[in-house]
XYZ file of C-alpha atoms in Angstrom:
535
model
C 36.970 -5.432 -23.299
C 34.684 -6.170 -26.241
C 31.432 -4.185 -26.408
C 27.987 -5.615 -27.143
C 24.503 -4.272 -27.792
C 21.130 -5.995 -27.803
C 18.584 -5.024 -30.481
C 14.894 -5.918 -30.170
C 13.779 -8.190 -33.021
C 10.629 -6.082 -33.284
C 12.722 -2.942 -33.741
C 12.938 0.226 -31.646
C 14.335 -0.838 -28.305
C 18.043 -1.454 -27.745
C 20.091 -2.363 -24.720
C 23.594 -0.924 -24.392
C 25.805 -2.437 -21.694
C 28.113 -0.188 -19.651
C 31.811 -1.166 -19.358
C 31.258 -2.311 -15.769
C 28.391 -3.175 -13.482
C 25.072 -4.824 -14.265
C 21.934 -3.729 -16.068
C 18.580 -4.786 -14.630
C 15.928 -5.847 -17.135
C 12.330 -5.946 -15.884
C 8.771 -4.683 -16.109
C 9.187 -2.241 -13.186
C 9.548 1.410 -14.162
C 12.649 1.609 -11.968
C 14.489 -1.088 -13.946
C 17.587 -0.014 -15.857
C 15.862 -1.434 -18.933
C 12.080 -1.295 -18.458
C 10.277 -3.671 -20.867
C 6.521 -3.205 -20.626
C 5.249 -6.630 -21.606
C 3.023 -8.903 -19.461
C 5.442 -11.820 -19.924
C 8.263 -9.839 -18.279
C 8.700 -10.064 -14.486
C 9.262 -6.912 -12.442
C 12.876 -8.023 -11.880
C 13.483 -10.374 -14.786
C 17.234 -10.648 -15.454
C 20.601 -8.957 -15.020
C 23.032 -8.336 -17.885
C 26.702 -7.386 -17.849
C 29.706 -7.329 -20.146
C 31.880 -10.399 -20.076
C 35.289 -10.993 -21.719
C 33.692 -12.895 -24.604
C 30.051 -11.855 -24.629
C 27.014 -10.768 -22.646
C 26.677 -12.434 -19.265
C 23.025 -13.202 -18.462
C 21.609 -14.040 -15.043
C 17.896 -14.847 -14.753
C 16.398 -13.552 -11.468
C 13.794 -16.291 -11.043
C 11.427 -14.808 -13.621
C 8.002 -16.388 -14.063
C 8.215 -16.838 -17.842
C 11.939 -17.455 -18.103
C 14.979 -16.211 -20.007
C 16.006 -18.078 -23.172
C 19.184 -18.284 -25.255
C 18.474 -19.374 -28.825
C 15.196 -20.948 -27.663
C 16.600 -22.831 -24.657
C 15.653 -21.696 -21.147
C 18.674 -20.656 -19.101
C 19.400 -19.544 -15.548
C 22.906 -18.205 -16.128
C 24.833 -18.138 -19.391
C 26.896 -16.067 -21.832
C 25.490 -14.827 -25.158
C 27.812 -14.015 -28.063
C 27.479 -12.129 -31.326
C 24.597 -13.507 -33.417
C 22.717 -15.124 -30.501
C 19.074 -14.399 -29.723
C 18.158 -13.693 -26.091
C 14.470 -13.784 -25.154
C 13.011 -12.354 -21.938
C 9.546 -13.892 -21.563
C 8.344 -13.413 -25.132
C 10.436 -10.347 -25.985
C 13.463 -11.270 -28.141
C 16.742 -9.402 -28.736
C 19.614 -9.976 -31.193
C 23.096 -9.804 -29.648
C 25.576 -7.786 -31.718
C 29.222 -6.923 -31.094
C 29.876 -3.204 -31.596
C 32.910 -0.942 -31.715
C 33.678 0.297 -28.178
C 33.154 4.020 -27.609
C 36.254 6.114 -26.988
C 36.597 6.744 -23.266
C 36.032 10.310 -22.148
C 37.595 11.996 -19.133
C 35.595 11.757 -15.918
C 33.548 14.837 -15.144
C 34.784 16.875 -12.250
C 32.252 16.877 -9.376
C 32.560 20.644 -9.169
C 30.797 22.647 -11.809
C 33.191 23.851 -14.486
C 32.391 24.941 -17.992
C 32.685 21.805 -20.195
C 33.524 21.604 -23.885
C 30.716 22.863 -26.106
C 29.564 19.364 -27.135
C 29.370 17.951 -23.620
C 26.325 17.604 -21.460
C 25.989 19.533 -18.233
C 24.231 17.687 -15.435
C 23.795 20.001 -12.515
C 22.838 18.532 -9.153
C 21.401 21.093 -6.785
C 21.158 20.081 -3.092
C 17.651 20.228 -1.664
C 17.360 21.249 1.981
C 14.967 19.545 4.380
C 13.231 22.726 5.441
C 12.964 24.530 2.096
C 13.827 23.800 -1.517
C 16.444 26.208 -2.714
C 18.914 26.296 -5.588
C 22.667 26.640 -5.121
C 24.617 28.972 -7.395
C 26.481 27.246 -10.233
C 29.345 28.258 -12.470
C 27.301 28.622 -15.639
C 24.294 30.853 -16.064
C 22.100 30.484 -19.083
C 19.899 33.027 -20.742
C 17.615 30.248 -21.985
C 14.349 29.849 -20.159
C 11.139 27.932 -20.795
C 9.103 29.826 -18.198
C 6.014 31.599 -19.493
C 6.842 34.635 -17.368
C 7.503 37.866 -19.223
C 9.895 40.576 -18.107
C 12.700 42.774 -19.421
C 15.114 41.732 -16.676
C 15.874 38.772 -14.443
C 14.644 40.694 -11.388
C 11.287 41.462 -13.002
C 10.824 37.865 -14.129
C 11.689 36.550 -10.661
C 9.195 38.900 -9.036
C 6.481 37.810 -11.421
C 7.534 34.182 -10.935
C 7.021 34.538 -7.191
C 3.542 35.917 -7.848
C 2.826 32.893 -10.029
C 4.049 30.557 -7.276
C 1.762 32.277 -4.780
C -1.215 31.745 -7.095
C -0.175 28.101 -7.561
C -0.014 27.599 -3.800
C -3.538 28.963 -3.397
C -4.841 26.783 -6.226
C -3.264 23.550 -4.946
C -4.533 24.178 -1.411
C -8.089 23.765 -2.711
C -7.533 20.116 -3.613
C -7.415 17.292 -1.056
C -7.857 14.224 -3.276
C -4.282 13.123 -4.080
C -5.045 11.800 -7.584
C -6.797 15.024 -8.580
C -4.003 17.012 -6.952
C -1.314 15.242 -9.003
C -3.285 15.923 -12.172
C -3.500 19.598 -11.200
C 0.278 19.723 -10.677
C 0.806 18.351 -14.200
C -1.704 20.818 -15.684
C -0.088 23.785 -13.954
C 3.367 22.726 -15.151
C 2.217 22.899 -18.770
C 0.556 26.254 -18.100
C 3.718 27.920 -16.756
C 6.519 26.131 -18.684
C 7.206 25.299 -22.331
C 7.903 21.569 -21.946
C 7.016 18.506 -24.009
C 6.328 16.032 -21.192
C 5.623 16.091 -17.475
C 5.762 13.058 -15.186
C 5.197 12.487 -11.492
C 6.607 9.444 -9.739
C 5.820 8.659 -6.108
C 7.906 6.736 -3.591
C 6.171 3.581 -2.336
C 6.377 3.950 1.491
C 7.171 0.301 2.290
C 9.593 -0.715 -0.477
C 10.961 2.744 -1.283
C 10.438 2.014 -4.991
C 9.660 4.836 -7.416
C 6.195 4.185 -8.858
C 4.918 6.113 -11.932
C 1.661 7.875 -11.053
C 1.013 10.336 -13.867
C 2.629 11.237 -17.170
C 1.329 13.466 -19.987
C 2.646 15.219 -23.070
C 1.790 18.752 -24.102
C -1.198 17.526 -26.130
C -2.758 16.077 -22.984
C -2.119 12.450 -23.981
C -0.595 9.944 -21.618
C 3.158 9.793 -22.166
C 3.747 6.075 -21.850
C 3.241 5.709 -18.109
C 6.511 7.507 -17.261
C 8.543 4.951 -19.214
C 10.555 7.784 -20.716
C 11.839 8.980 -17.327
C 15.518 7.970 -17.143
C 15.872 5.750 -14.114
C 19.465 6.817 -13.483
C 18.502 10.491 -13.223
C 15.305 9.882 -11.236
C 16.915 7.505 -8.746
C 19.862 9.809 -8.149
C 17.543 12.760 -7.548
C 15.597 10.773 -4.939
C 18.523 8.993 -3.268
C 20.677 12.113 -2.936
C 17.780 14.599 -2.706
C 19.041 16.563 -5.673
C 17.378 18.707 -8.290
C 18.977 17.892 -11.637
C 19.165 19.678 -14.990
C 20.660 17.952 -18.007
C 21.213 19.893 -21.234
C 21.639 16.867 -23.507
C 20.716 13.592 -21.822
C 21.396 11.442 -24.869
C 25.150 12.215 -24.832
C 25.702 12.256 -21.074
C 28.269 9.570 -20.281
C 27.184 9.406 -16.633
C 23.691 8.285 -17.614
C 24.270 6.557 -20.951
C 23.326 2.889 -20.830
C 21.484 3.172 -17.564
C 18.086 3.506 -19.197
C 17.653 3.033 -22.912
C 14.268 4.699 -22.759
C 15.995 8.047 -22.205
C 17.644 8.157 -25.631
C 14.797 10.299 -26.999
C 15.349 12.886 -24.248
C 17.390 15.989 -25.089
C 16.878 18.465 -22.246
C 15.380 17.442 -18.884
C 14.922 18.652 -15.325
C 13.637 16.973 -12.191
C 13.240 17.850 -8.523
C 12.305 15.663 -5.560
C 9.061 16.285 -3.701
C 10.223 16.757 -0.115
C 7.965 16.214 2.891
C 8.108 18.276 6.078
C 10.296 15.707 7.845
C 12.832 15.519 5.028
C 11.249 12.382 3.591
C 11.127 12.180 -0.204
C 7.513 11.761 -1.324
C 8.256 11.460 -5.011
C 9.631 13.281 -8.035
C 8.450 15.768 -10.662
C 10.166 15.442 -14.031
C 9.954 17.585 -17.213
C 11.730 17.329 -20.544
C 11.979 18.609 -24.096
C 12.465 16.098 -26.895
C 13.964 18.202 -29.667
C 16.022 21.097 -28.325
C 19.256 20.859 -26.371
C 20.220 23.570 -23.884
C 16.574 24.587 -23.621
C 16.473 24.935 -19.813
C 18.317 27.509 -17.743
C 18.888 28.544 -14.162
C 15.546 30.334 -13.936
C 13.733 27.173 -14.973
C 15.508 25.025 -12.411
C 14.977 27.567 -9.637
C 11.287 27.724 -10.483
C 10.928 23.914 -10.627
C 12.568 23.571 -7.210
C 10.223 26.127 -5.657
C 7.222 24.616 -7.452
C 8.129 21.113 -6.241
C 8.242 22.414 -2.660
C 4.738 23.876 -2.945
C 3.452 20.720 -4.647
C 5.018 18.516 -1.953
C 3.229 20.407 0.821
C -0.095 20.068 -1.017
C 0.476 16.349 -1.661
C 1.419 15.717 1.958
C -1.717 17.553 3.116
C -3.777 15.503 0.664
C -2.291 12.251 1.957
C -3.054 13.365 5.509
C -6.654 14.169 4.558
C -7.054 10.762 2.922
C -5.683 9.051 6.033
C -8.048 11.025 8.258
C -11.006 10.091 6.044
C -10.009 6.437 6.081
C -9.607 6.434 9.839
C -13.021 8.067 10.215
C -14.590 5.284 8.128
C -12.788 2.644 10.163
C -13.808 4.203 13.441
C -17.446 4.640 12.445
C -17.705 1.061 11.225
C -15.702 -0.718 13.885
C -15.914 1.121 17.183
C -19.357 -0.411 17.777
C -17.920 -3.916 17.501
C -14.395 -3.755 18.900
C -12.872 -2.693 22.177
C -11.505 0.904 21.975
C -7.871 -0.244 22.132
C -8.517 -2.723 19.309
C -10.075 -0.017 17.146
C -6.904 2.036 17.507
C -4.849 -0.985 16.430
C -7.012 -1.358 13.332
C -6.619 2.324 12.496
C -2.841 2.310 12.975
C -2.122 -1.057 11.335
C -3.833 -0.642 7.985
C -1.189 -2.621 6.139
C -1.323 -5.566 8.559
C -5.061 -6.212 8.433
C -6.629 -7.789 5.374
C -9.814 -5.748 5.306
C -10.913 -7.473 2.131
C -11.174 -10.852 3.864
C -8.967 -13.844 4.520
C -9.115 -17.386 5.848
C -7.876 -17.695 9.401
C -8.369 -19.757 12.576
C -10.870 -18.037 14.877
C -12.717 -18.700 18.129
C -16.488 -18.348 17.577
C -18.684 -17.634 20.595
C -22.500 -17.670 20.857
C -24.667 -16.947 23.886
C -28.470 -17.038 24.016
C -31.086 -16.289 26.691
C -33.004 -19.493 27.472
C -36.776 -19.220 27.138
C -36.654 -15.578 26.125
C -39.501 -15.896 23.607
C -42.045 -17.097 26.168
C -40.694 -14.643 28.749
C -41.070 -11.685 26.387
C -44.738 -12.535 25.809
C -45.397 -11.516 29.409
C -43.402 -8.269 29.169
C -44.107 -4.908 27.564
C -41.817 -3.662 24.729
C -40.262 -1.097 27.070
C -39.486 -3.787 29.636
C -37.919 -6.023 26.981
C -35.747 -3.155 25.687
C -34.693 -2.230 29.225
C -33.689 -5.816 30.099
C -31.784 -6.411 26.864
C -29.984 -3.066 27.046
C -28.720 -3.693 30.557
C -27.868 -7.325 29.779
C -26.068 -6.571 26.500
C -24.121 -3.687 28.042
C -22.653 -5.924 30.742
C -21.965 -8.886 28.443
C -20.314 -6.825 25.692
C -18.102 -5.155 28.269
C -16.817 -8.618 29.225
C -16.151 -9.462 25.559
C -14.108 -6.277 25.152
C -12.361 -6.783 28.488
C -10.972 -10.106 27.265
C -9.906 -8.802 23.852
C -12.837 -10.152 21.851
C -14.753 -8.719 18.907
C -18.509 -8.223 18.977
C -19.739 -9.653 15.691
C -23.451 -8.984 16.026
C -26.638 -9.181 18.104
C -29.242 -11.648 16.859
C -32.389 -10.973 18.822
C -31.408 -11.945 22.358
C -28.246 -13.774 21.186
C -24.678 -12.482 21.112
C -22.052 -13.571 18.572
C -18.434 -12.738 19.407
C -15.009 -13.609 17.995
C -11.473 -14.039 19.201
C -8.587 -14.075 16.717
C -10.095 -11.683 14.162
C -9.402 -9.132 12.884
C -6.290 -9.120 15.089
C -5.042 -12.287 16.745
C -3.723 -12.251 20.301
C -1.760 -14.759 22.270
C -4.075 -17.339 23.875
C -7.298 -16.236 22.161
C -8.963 -19.498 23.184
C -8.127 -18.887 26.835
C -9.491 -15.348 26.620
C -12.789 -16.605 25.206
C -13.045 -19.253 27.924
C -12.432 -16.695 30.663
C -15.092 -14.412 29.131
C -17.694 -17.202 29.062
C -17.085 -18.156 32.710
C -17.203 -14.500 33.796
C -20.473 -13.969 31.904
C -22.204 -16.816 33.717
C -20.886 -15.581 37.066
C -21.886 -11.952 36.433
C -25.348 -12.980 35.287
C -26.031 -14.525 38.678
C -25.122 -11.196 40.304
C -27.426 -9.357 37.881
C -30.242 -11.834 38.574
C -29.959 -11.265 42.326
C -30.242 -7.512 41.719
C -33.160 -7.881 39.307
C -34.992 -10.314 41.588
C -34.652 -7.897 44.514
C -36.230 -5.237 42.288
C -39.144 -7.550 41.443
C -37.952 -8.372 37.953
C -37.655 -11.788 36.328
C -34.406 -13.768 36.375
C -32.831 -14.841 33.078
C -30.449 -17.681 32.205
C -28.128 -18.087 29.221
C -26.488 -20.952 27.352
C -23.077 -20.560 25.707
C -21.448 -22.470 22.817
C -17.806 -22.050 21.732
C -15.926 -23.532 18.794
C -12.496 -23.060 17.199
C -11.797 -23.477 13.483
C -10.863 -21.911 10.159
C -13.332 -19.395 8.725
C -13.471 -16.634 6.144
C -13.141 -13.386 8.102
C -13.669 -10.035 6.438
C -15.889 -7.110 5.565
C -19.220 -7.391 3.834
C -20.802 -4.212 2.515
C -19.407 -1.016 1.026
C -16.693 1.450 1.967
C -19.369 3.622 3.601
C -20.909 0.803 5.618
C -18.867 -2.288 6.439
C -19.936 -5.243 8.551
C -17.076 -7.355 9.825
C -18.099 -11.002 10.220
C -16.994 -14.614 9.762
C -18.411 -17.317 7.517
C -17.784 -21.057 7.535
C -18.620 -24.459 8.974
C -16.942 -23.568 12.274
C -19.591 -20.853 12.784
C -22.409 -23.364 12.299
C -20.873 -25.704 14.869
C -20.614 -22.922 17.475
C -24.234 -21.917 16.850
C -25.397 -25.541 17.240
C -23.473 -25.904 20.508
C -25.178 -22.791 21.848
C -28.623 -24.121 20.882
C -27.847 -27.379 22.771
C -26.608 -25.596 25.903
C -29.024 -25.489 28.832
C -29.429 -22.631 31.345
C -26.028 -21.863 32.864
C -24.207 -24.269 30.507
C -20.997 -23.629 28.582
C -20.546 -26.201 25.801
C -17.298 -26.356 23.818
C -16.069 -28.411 20.879
C -13.088 -30.763 20.928
C -11.129 -28.428 18.614
C -11.655 -25.573 21.080
C -10.637 -27.813 23.991
C -7.385 -28.655 22.213
C -6.681 -24.947 21.624
C -6.928 -24.197 25.372
C -3.482 -24.038 27.019
C -4.998 -24.535 30.469
C -8.570 -25.864 30.161
C -10.967 -25.748 33.119
C -12.554 -28.998 34.365
C -14.538 -30.428 31.447
C -17.062 -33.216 31.231
C -17.438 -35.076 27.907
C -20.998 -35.329 26.589
C -22.562 -37.301 23.798
C -21.510 -36.331 20.295
C -23.928 -34.295 18.202
C -24.779 -34.791 14.543
C -24.743 -31.799 12.195
C -26.449 -31.627 8.828
C -23.917 -31.894 5.990
C -21.149 -33.318 8.192
C -20.212 -36.974 7.951
C -18.480 -36.968 11.334
C -20.226 -36.163 14.607
C -18.859 -33.382 16.822
C -17.438 -34.271 20.228
C -18.850 -31.929 22.886
C -17.577 -31.006 26.351
C -19.372 -29.164 29.164
C -17.550 -26.860 31.550
C -18.129 -28.204 35.059
C -19.812 -25.719 37.362
């Protein structure tokens, strides 16, 4: 089969196609060919060798794939064509096929002198440990002095102990990852260090930190060969390659690796055997620069780093949960707070538009009543009243939005929606009016004044979210539907429950309702139809 290569018109980057299979081009670091340009989609296109040229398949990219200036979905490019991904163009050139080399035996045998040795080392769930291999190398990049291997190993263990103590002092994950990179440069003679983390939901390897020996950022981990990194994570292997640029098993998988000569990587394993990420080191100029001691040390170091990272992630989760609990347990039922804490990814804490039931209740004539009461009496009445009413809101799965003087604002459907939220709100309103009569009988028997409340309920789309800072968040809703509910409450007389037509339609099994006259609202062209719950 004819062989083809793609050369960037701007120079530098090339794309070499393997004899079989496809090559993924995209902006994601895990692409076979990562192209870091804003016009490139994360998964932009797939390329493969065809009998007469390069087969191109666009993957629904935002800015398109073009052949000689014409946008294409699927086509074949031949020698002399120009293929453009977004705004990044490549010349297609036919090249002389490389002479096939024998497949490498899975077992570790000594290869010819010019070959590359890629040594996978299984990583156990409980502890990271190297497996003996056929070749041992005297080369080492560890900054651990000693006249013999035993002395260097003993001193290496002492270094690892010091590293463990140092990493245990850090709980912020970002600072911890930076410390891991710094320590790597301190104990090993390497040119670049990168850390990639596994995204929990998608499982994708995401670059987190990458630096060269001068302390500069090393291209956002673009240089990390995807084929090596993905294999290390998928198979939970620690890998050493003596000459990555000539390794047939990785050649063509990631063109960004062509500057890499010697490299090692080891997965960061969590306590449950889950791969948290990957630590990768390389040297750009010297082949055969890493040896068994280096790989053993990197495996042990990655185990210590993984424990520290996992502890840091746990600390961050605990801190987040503490913030959530402190901000929300005053407003939500205890079981709902636990849902919020455990379902971080399912709740849009930043705010979103959603249909919500808005509930207002207000004590009728409270202003004139409070003029005849002392401050202590007012506080005592409101505390007892609010305690009972809020308990009903929580009982029916509602959210306490806020107290406004003697008024209560509550929500159903935010931040977590339940089946039949409208019915829950209706049941809460009816129970409130019934319980208040019981409270009034008790208060009257004790010589205290009776109180009456009016309730207004509406259903509609609002903006629901947090207002404030991470230290102090107030969950609330904003929108026209809130104004309608508030107006209904202000129109409700003692013992009344007034509901809007939209709320009535949301009720699966409405109680007996009596239509009232429509009410006009400022800024609304159409009057609101109102219904009263029959007593």
